[in-house]
XYZ file of C-alpha atoms in Angstrom:
454
model
C 14.211 17.511 2.327
C 16.567 19.565 0.162
C 16.449 22.338 2.764
C 18.056 19.965 5.267
C 21.265 20.166 3.222
C 21.637 23.827 4.160
C 24.050 24.711 6.995
C 22.379 24.877 10.391
C 23.014 28.021 12.520
C 25.493 27.606 15.367
C 22.645 27.739 17.880
C 21.262 24.508 16.424
C 18.470 26.159 14.517
C 16.052 25.764 17.383
C 14.760 29.305 17.345
C 11.104 30.276 17.617
C 10.568 29.694 13.896
C 12.523 26.459 13.706
C 14.536 25.633 10.602
C 13.679 26.442 6.962
C 12.636 22.807 6.541
C 10.202 23.153 9.456
C 8.728 26.284 7.923
C 8.376 24.639 4.527
C 6.656 21.639 6.088
C 3.757 23.996 6.817
C 3.577 24.700 3.072
C 3.486 20.957 2.416
C 0.578 20.553 4.835
C -1.210 23.468 3.166
C -0.762 21.887 -0.261
C -2.197 18.622 0.997
C -5.238 20.386 2.465
C -5.789 22.333 -0.763
C -5.467 19.152 -2.805
C -8.034 17.392 -0.617
C -10.480 20.297 -0.874
C -10.151 20.489 -4.651
C -10.678 16.745 -4.928
C -14.004 17.059 -3.075
C -13.632 13.617 -1.505
C -12.661 12.062 1.789
C -8.872 12.460 1.864
C -8.024 9.577 4.217
C -9.425 6.106 4.615
C -11.012 5.165 7.924
C -7.972 3.116 8.933
C -5.548 5.922 8.045
C -7.602 8.477 9.971
C -7.596 6.285 13.081
C -3.887 5.396 12.946
C -2.714 8.955 12.248
C -5.260 10.587 14.543
C -4.691 8.299 17.531
C -1.701 10.302 18.903
C -3.884 13.415 19.158
C -5.651 11.888 22.170
C -2.508 11.512 24.266
C -1.000 14.791 23.070
C -4.126 16.738 24.010
C -4.370 15.127 27.445
C -0.696 15.823 28.172
C -1.062 19.426 27.037
C -3.903 19.930 29.495
C -1.721 18.475 32.274
C 1.210 20.831 31.580
C 2.084 23.403 34.191
C 2.901 26.070 31.597
C 0.537 27.070 28.820
C 3.395 28.350 26.649
C 5.381 25.113 26.776
C 2.197 23.084 26.278
C 1.373 25.051 23.131
C 4.902 24.647 21.768
C 5.009 20.940 22.542
C 1.567 20.343 21.041
C 2.539 22.074 17.799
C 5.765 20.060 17.544
C 4.178 16.687 18.216
C 1.298 17.354 15.834
C 3.753 18.459 13.152
C 5.991 15.405 13.426
C 3.494 12.625 14.098
C 0.193 13.783 12.581
C 0.171 16.676 10.101
C 3.299 16.160 7.993
C 2.883 12.353 7.783
C -0.737 12.808 6.671
C 0.322 15.410 4.100
C 3.018 13.158 2.648
C 0.538 10.270 2.478
C -1.949 12.424 0.565
C 0.540 13.981 -1.850
C 2.212 10.757 -3.021
C 0.079 9.413 -5.866
C 1.833 6.261 -7.060
C 4.924 4.088 -6.779
C 6.864 6.300 -9.172
C 6.515 9.324 -6.906
C 7.280 7.139 -3.902
C 10.569 6.138 -5.529
C 11.370 9.785 -6.236
C 11.017 10.443 -2.506
C 13.182 7.396 -1.766
C 15.952 8.687 -4.031
C 15.648 12.050 -2.280
C 16.522 10.250 0.965
C 19.562 8.756 -0.771
C 20.626 12.057 -2.317
C 20.410 13.962 0.946
C 22.352 11.188 2.679
C 25.115 11.344 0.055
C 25.459 15.116 0.455
C 25.560 15.028 4.246
C 27.736 11.915 4.216
C 30.304 13.485 1.899
C 30.551 16.502 4.203
C 30.874 14.198 7.202
C 33.685 12.122 5.674
C 35.531 15.320 4.776
C 35.178 16.470 8.381
C 36.601 13.195 9.631
C 39.568 13.202 7.246
C 40.470 16.868 7.780
C 39.798 17.044 11.523
C 37.062 19.664 11.154
C 34.200 17.661 12.649
C 32.725 17.596 16.127
C 34.922 16.776 19.081
C 35.259 13.073 19.935
C 37.831 11.608 22.321
C 39.842 14.829 22.213
C 39.942 15.105 18.403
C 37.615 16.905 15.971
C 36.875 13.817 13.884
C 33.204 13.074 14.495
C 31.178 13.439 11.290
C 28.127 15.633 11.844
C 27.538 17.106 8.375
C 25.893 20.516 8.363
C 24.020 19.866 11.625
C 26.833 20.966 13.933
C 28.032 19.561 17.258
C 24.754 20.295 19.044
C 22.927 17.710 16.901
C 25.422 14.880 16.542
C 22.605 12.472 15.661
C 21.413 14.579 12.717
C 23.834 13.363 10.064
C 23.715 9.796 11.390
C 19.912 9.822 11.030
C 20.023 11.190 7.485
C 22.705 8.726 6.379
C 20.853 5.806 7.985
C 17.638 6.712 6.177
C 19.556 6.935 2.903
C 21.309 3.615 3.431
C 18.052 1.784 4.190
C 16.377 3.458 1.195
C 19.234 2.514 -1.134
C 19.187 -1.084 0.046
C 15.427 -1.319 -0.543
C 15.657 0.277 -3.997
C 18.214 -2.376 -4.955
C 15.354 -4.900 -5.082
C 13.220 -3.094 -7.663
C 12.221 -5.595 -10.379
C 13.011 -4.921 -14.046
C 15.424 -2.065 -13.239
C 19.019 -3.367 -13.375
C 20.566 0.091 -13.633
C 18.691 1.314 -10.580
C 19.691 -1.789 -8.640
C 23.373 -1.238 -9.456
C 23.199 2.456 -8.557
C 21.336 1.743 -5.325
C 23.831 -0.904 -4.226
C 26.705 1.477 -4.952
C 25.077 4.227 -2.889
C 24.407 1.824 -0.013
C 28.049 0.795 0.055
C 29.251 4.407 -0.012
C 26.949 5.430 2.828
C 28.449 2.900 5.217
C 31.568 5.078 5.478
C 29.923 8.269 6.863
C 27.727 6.127 9.099
C 30.838 4.540 10.591
C 32.619 7.848 11.265
C 29.495 9.340 12.860
C 30.402 7.236 15.949
C 26.682 6.939 16.719
C 26.040 3.630 18.449
C 22.278 4.011 18.348
C 22.285 4.641 14.584
C 24.559 1.632 14.027
C 22.236 -0.682 15.930
C 19.062 0.653 14.296
C 20.580 0.462 10.803
C 21.778 -3.104 11.340
C 18.295 -4.140 12.515
C 16.512 -2.332 9.663
C 18.837 -3.689 6.975
C 18.429 -7.180 8.389
C 14.650 -6.833 8.193
C 14.829 -5.547 4.603
C 16.974 -8.487 3.546
C 14.794 -11.037 5.325
C 11.654 -9.621 3.717
C 13.388 -9.713 0.338
C 14.292 -13.380 0.801
C 16.520 -15.594 2.897
C 18.973 -16.096 0.024
C 19.480 -12.347 -0.313
C 19.957 -12.043 3.445
C 22.693 -14.678 3.497
C 24.592 -13.230 0.559
C 24.327 -9.707 1.944
C 25.557 -10.834 5.365
C 28.659 -12.359 3.776
C 29.251 -9.240 1.671
C 28.766 -6.938 4.671
C 31.256 -8.933 6.719
C 33.853 -8.710 3.971
C 33.191 -4.996 3.476
C 33.497 -4.321 7.211
C 36.907 -6.000 7.298
C 38.101 -3.931 4.347
C 36.724 -0.658 5.704
C 38.141 -1.076 9.197
C 41.502 -2.139 7.828
C 41.536 0.826 5.474
C 40.647 3.446 8.056
C 44.113 3.375 9.621
C 44.277 5.373 12.831
C 40.515 5.663 13.026
C 40.026 1.905 13.130
C 41.012 1.723 16.791
C 38.438 4.360 17.684
C 35.787 2.428 15.772
C 36.703 -0.788 17.545
C 36.529 0.935 20.925
C 33.150 2.417 20.042
C 31.821 -0.944 18.874
C 33.080 -2.758 21.947
C 31.467 -0.143 24.197
C 28.039 -1.355 23.013
C 28.503 -4.596 24.942
C 30.243 -2.960 27.902
C 27.506 -0.558 28.982
C 26.897 -2.519 32.167
C 30.508 -3.417 33.005
C 32.386 -0.151 32.541
C 29.999 2.509 31.209
C 31.316 5.926 30.224
C 29.754 9.137 31.517
C 27.365 9.424 28.556
C 25.952 5.967 29.285
C 25.742 6.739 33.007
C 23.823 9.935 32.256
C 21.481 8.039 29.982
C 20.710 5.423 32.611
C 20.102 8.159 35.187
C 17.677 9.972 32.875
C 15.889 6.726 32.020
C 15.370 6.065 35.713
C 14.158 9.643 36.201
C 11.629 9.188 33.369
C 10.183 6.076 34.973
C 10.012 7.867 38.324
C 8.086 10.758 36.752
C 5.633 8.293 35.257
C 5.062 6.662 38.641
C 4.074 10.043 40.058
C 1.820 10.879 37.079
C 0.830 7.524 35.560
C -2.031 8.552 33.251
C -1.107 11.857 31.583
C 2.523 12.325 32.684
C 4.127 15.579 33.804
C 2.960 17.428 30.695
C 4.480 18.247 27.317
C 8.007 19.692 27.528
C 7.939 18.970 31.271
C 10.925 16.619 31.472
C 13.592 19.348 31.984
C 11.567 20.953 34.769
C 11.106 17.690 36.709
C 14.445 16.064 35.880
C 16.484 17.201 38.884
C 13.751 16.211 41.314
C 13.803 12.605 40.106
C 17.367 11.986 38.854
C 20.121 10.388 40.917
C 23.385 12.066 41.892
C 25.161 10.141 39.117
C 23.661 12.476 36.527
C 26.105 15.124 35.304
C 25.118 18.712 34.626
C 25.411 18.344 30.860
C 27.470 17.109 27.934
C 30.419 18.894 26.332
C 30.191 19.894 22.674
C 32.839 21.520 20.487
C 34.249 21.512 16.986
C 32.585 21.717 13.544
C 32.894 25.484 13.547
C 31.652 25.992 17.117
C 33.488 26.659 20.332
C 33.280 24.732 23.548
C 29.788 24.615 25.006
C 28.143 22.812 27.898
C 24.941 21.305 26.496
C 22.172 20.729 29.068
C 20.509 17.311 29.192
C 16.887 18.091 28.380
C 15.600 14.652 27.372
C 16.195 11.000 28.317
C 17.400 10.066 24.802
C 14.692 7.433 24.597
C 11.492 8.364 22.790
C 9.365 5.777 24.569
C 10.474 6.927 28.014
C 10.149 10.584 27.005
C 6.536 9.988 25.983
C 5.899 7.905 29.101
C 7.225 10.635 31.409
C 5.578 13.600 29.661
C 2.361 12.013 28.334
C 1.899 9.079 30.688
C 0.551 5.682 29.817
C -2.227 7.212 27.728
C 0.254 9.008 25.494
C 2.528 5.993 25.118
C -0.349 3.686 24.165
C -1.789 6.078 21.602
C 1.524 7.154 20.036
C 3.423 3.857 20.077
C 0.181 2.010 19.351
C -0.199 4.017 16.159
C 3.353 3.143 15.114
C 2.762 -0.558 15.717
C -0.514 -0.439 13.793
C 1.293 1.242 10.906
C 3.949 -1.478 10.962
C 1.290 -4.205 10.919
C -0.430 -2.577 7.927
C 2.879 -2.239 6.057
C 3.832 -5.868 6.683
C 0.391 -7.100 5.629
C 0.695 -5.240 2.335
C 4.199 -6.660 1.861
C 2.710 -10.123 2.378
C 0.248 -9.529 -0.465
C 3.145 -8.457 -2.675
C 5.076 -11.636 -1.875
C 2.015 -13.850 -2.417
C 1.838 -12.758 -6.066
C 5.405 -13.526 -7.002
C 4.222 -16.530 -8.950
C 2.116 -14.464 -11.389
C 2.611 -15.254 -15.108
C 3.954 -11.739 -15.650
C 6.162 -10.515 -12.831
C 4.860 -7.305 -11.380
C 1.211 -7.823 -12.227
C -1.479 -9.129 -9.978
C -4.356 -8.987 -12.401
C -6.817 -6.179 -13.176
C -7.552 -3.967 -10.201
C -5.276 -5.958 -7.887
C -2.076 -4.784 -6.137
C 1.035 -4.438 -8.235
C 2.721 -7.622 -7.019
C 6.480 -7.770 -7.109
C 6.521 -4.592 -9.181
C 6.347 -2.726 -5.862
C 8.583 -4.969 -3.791
C 11.127 -2.183 -3.323
C 8.390 0.129 -2.021
C 7.320 -2.486 0.515
C 10.893 -3.053 1.684
C 11.541 0.679 2.016
C 8.414 1.343 4.072
C 9.025 -1.587 6.414
C 12.745 -0.815 6.687
C 12.290 2.858 7.525
C 9.645 2.109 10.125
C 11.716 -0.616 11.783
C 14.728 1.705 11.810
C 12.698 4.427 13.498
C 11.222 2.132 16.116
C 14.668 0.732 16.943
C 16.341 4.143 16.992
C 13.707 5.524 19.357
C 15.192 3.246 22.013
C 18.360 5.385 21.949
C 17.113 8.765 20.722
C 14.098 11.037 20.677
C 12.803 13.913 18.582
C 14.708 17.159 18.653
C 17.024 19.088 16.384
C 16.813 20.135 12.724
C 16.613 16.558 11.428
C 13.318 15.882 13.227
C 11.215 16.991 10.249
C 12.807 14.167 8.248
C 11.266 11.707 10.715
C 7.844 13.100 9.839
C 8.511 12.634 6.119
C 9.661 9.053 6.708
C 6.514 8.251 8.705
C 4.411 9.733 5.909
C 6.162 7.578 3.331
C 5.515 4.496 5.466
C 1.905 5.570 5.814
C 1.464 5.811 2.046
C 2.466 2.185 1.661
C 0.581 0.781 4.627
C -2.526 2.971 4.774
C -3.473 3.911 1.212
C -6.943 2.648 0.191
C -7.157 -0.472 -1.948
C -8.993 1.483 -4.638
C -6.015 3.811 -4.997
C -3.699 0.814 -4.981
C -5.563 -0.795 -7.818
C -5.647 2.457 -9.780
C -1.911 2.831 -9.376
C -1.464 -0.718 -10.651
C -3.559 -0.117 -13.769
C -1.755 3.139 -14.486
C 1.851 2.095 -14.067
C 2.646 -1.569 -13.575
C 2.141 -2.878 -17.126
C 4.620 -0.256 -18.351
C 7.162 -1.276 -15.697
C 6.785 -4.935 -16.600
C 7.349 -4.246 -20.262
C 3.755 -5.046 -21.302
C 2.048 -2.678 -23.765
C -0.906 -0.928 -22.237
C -3.836 0.438 -24.193
C -7.035 2.003 -22.976
C -9.577 -0.642 -22.121
C -7.167 -3.582 -22.082
C -7.447 -4.228 -18.317
C -11.185 -4.878 -18.830
C -10.707 -7.223 -21.803
C -11.785 -10.818 -21.553
C -9.167 -13.401 -20.535
C -7.109 -14.485 -23.543
C -8.017 -11.411 -25.642
C -5.139 -9.647 -27.398
């Protein structure tokens, strides 16, 4: 994740070897494999193996249906990296809630770095071009990946909000709330409508899972903060208002970007109708786009600014992950890939429910010997559910692609650790760490002592 703070080459970093973060993700997978071999045990539970391995079925079938072996191989490697290998590696390498929180703070730290660069770009006019001015915050990702910084900042904001509900950690709660408030500024000046919508949905889910009282207070605070921020942005406030109002005007007076998106969505559905089971093949959307798109589709989008000159960027995807999978992998691919995501969400919510059921324990944060850690891991539950909801909502307006894609794999792995880890490991983590978090002395053998024993 730290490698994603490095500047991305002007070509978008999409060379044959990918970005440094992509290359290092292979090291992470290797470490996970080595750790599993040294442990001499089954690395994944049966449920985790099914949920994480389900996308392989659709990916393999779509690869066989591709017209080009080279593109099929490239697409297979990318999909396996993002949705199978890296998530499984992250799940295996996280051992307990403490390490999970370290990863969560890494999301926040990366978001603060990219967000600070983005705000500087907006204030100095050195960002990507937007409405004739170089004010769009893109961080180090450049104008060819305008969603990169917005994705990173959104992840960090959701993570900070979830960490603010960690029990028995007032300093962390204060720091997390401060970071969440700061990250709203770069998210606003990213001018990314899809990221705004997904973040609002994810934060709403986090607050509702934390409790209705928290949701109401946060809604009032967010409304007040939005008024202050918009009023304090001066000239930029009008651009923000126009961008916000355009969300509800996509059917009345859509701009060219919305028109292009609708045209590509229709083309994706048309491709699926011609190839309903396995789709047109991995990486096949650009090849079949012109044969299925309407005349309303433009030849590309204009990018400039942030250290790059004017460039006409071709439209190579429908900017909707579900429709991209449907067109390239067919119904089989969509059911296996999206079905795995929904199963992961169900598992994460079920584990959150067990956490909430134990909030009445005599000692907050303990669920008894060998049982889940109760409210001591409430922040972990909120983070996993929030990140997954954000990703599922954002996939309605975006798809994989660009240097920030590897971060999606890490986020899915973090969600998998919470929702798919075996109960035995959950109980072991509880015995090892929760009594210390709750302020209860822990000595060897105490968890097995008789009730009432000192």
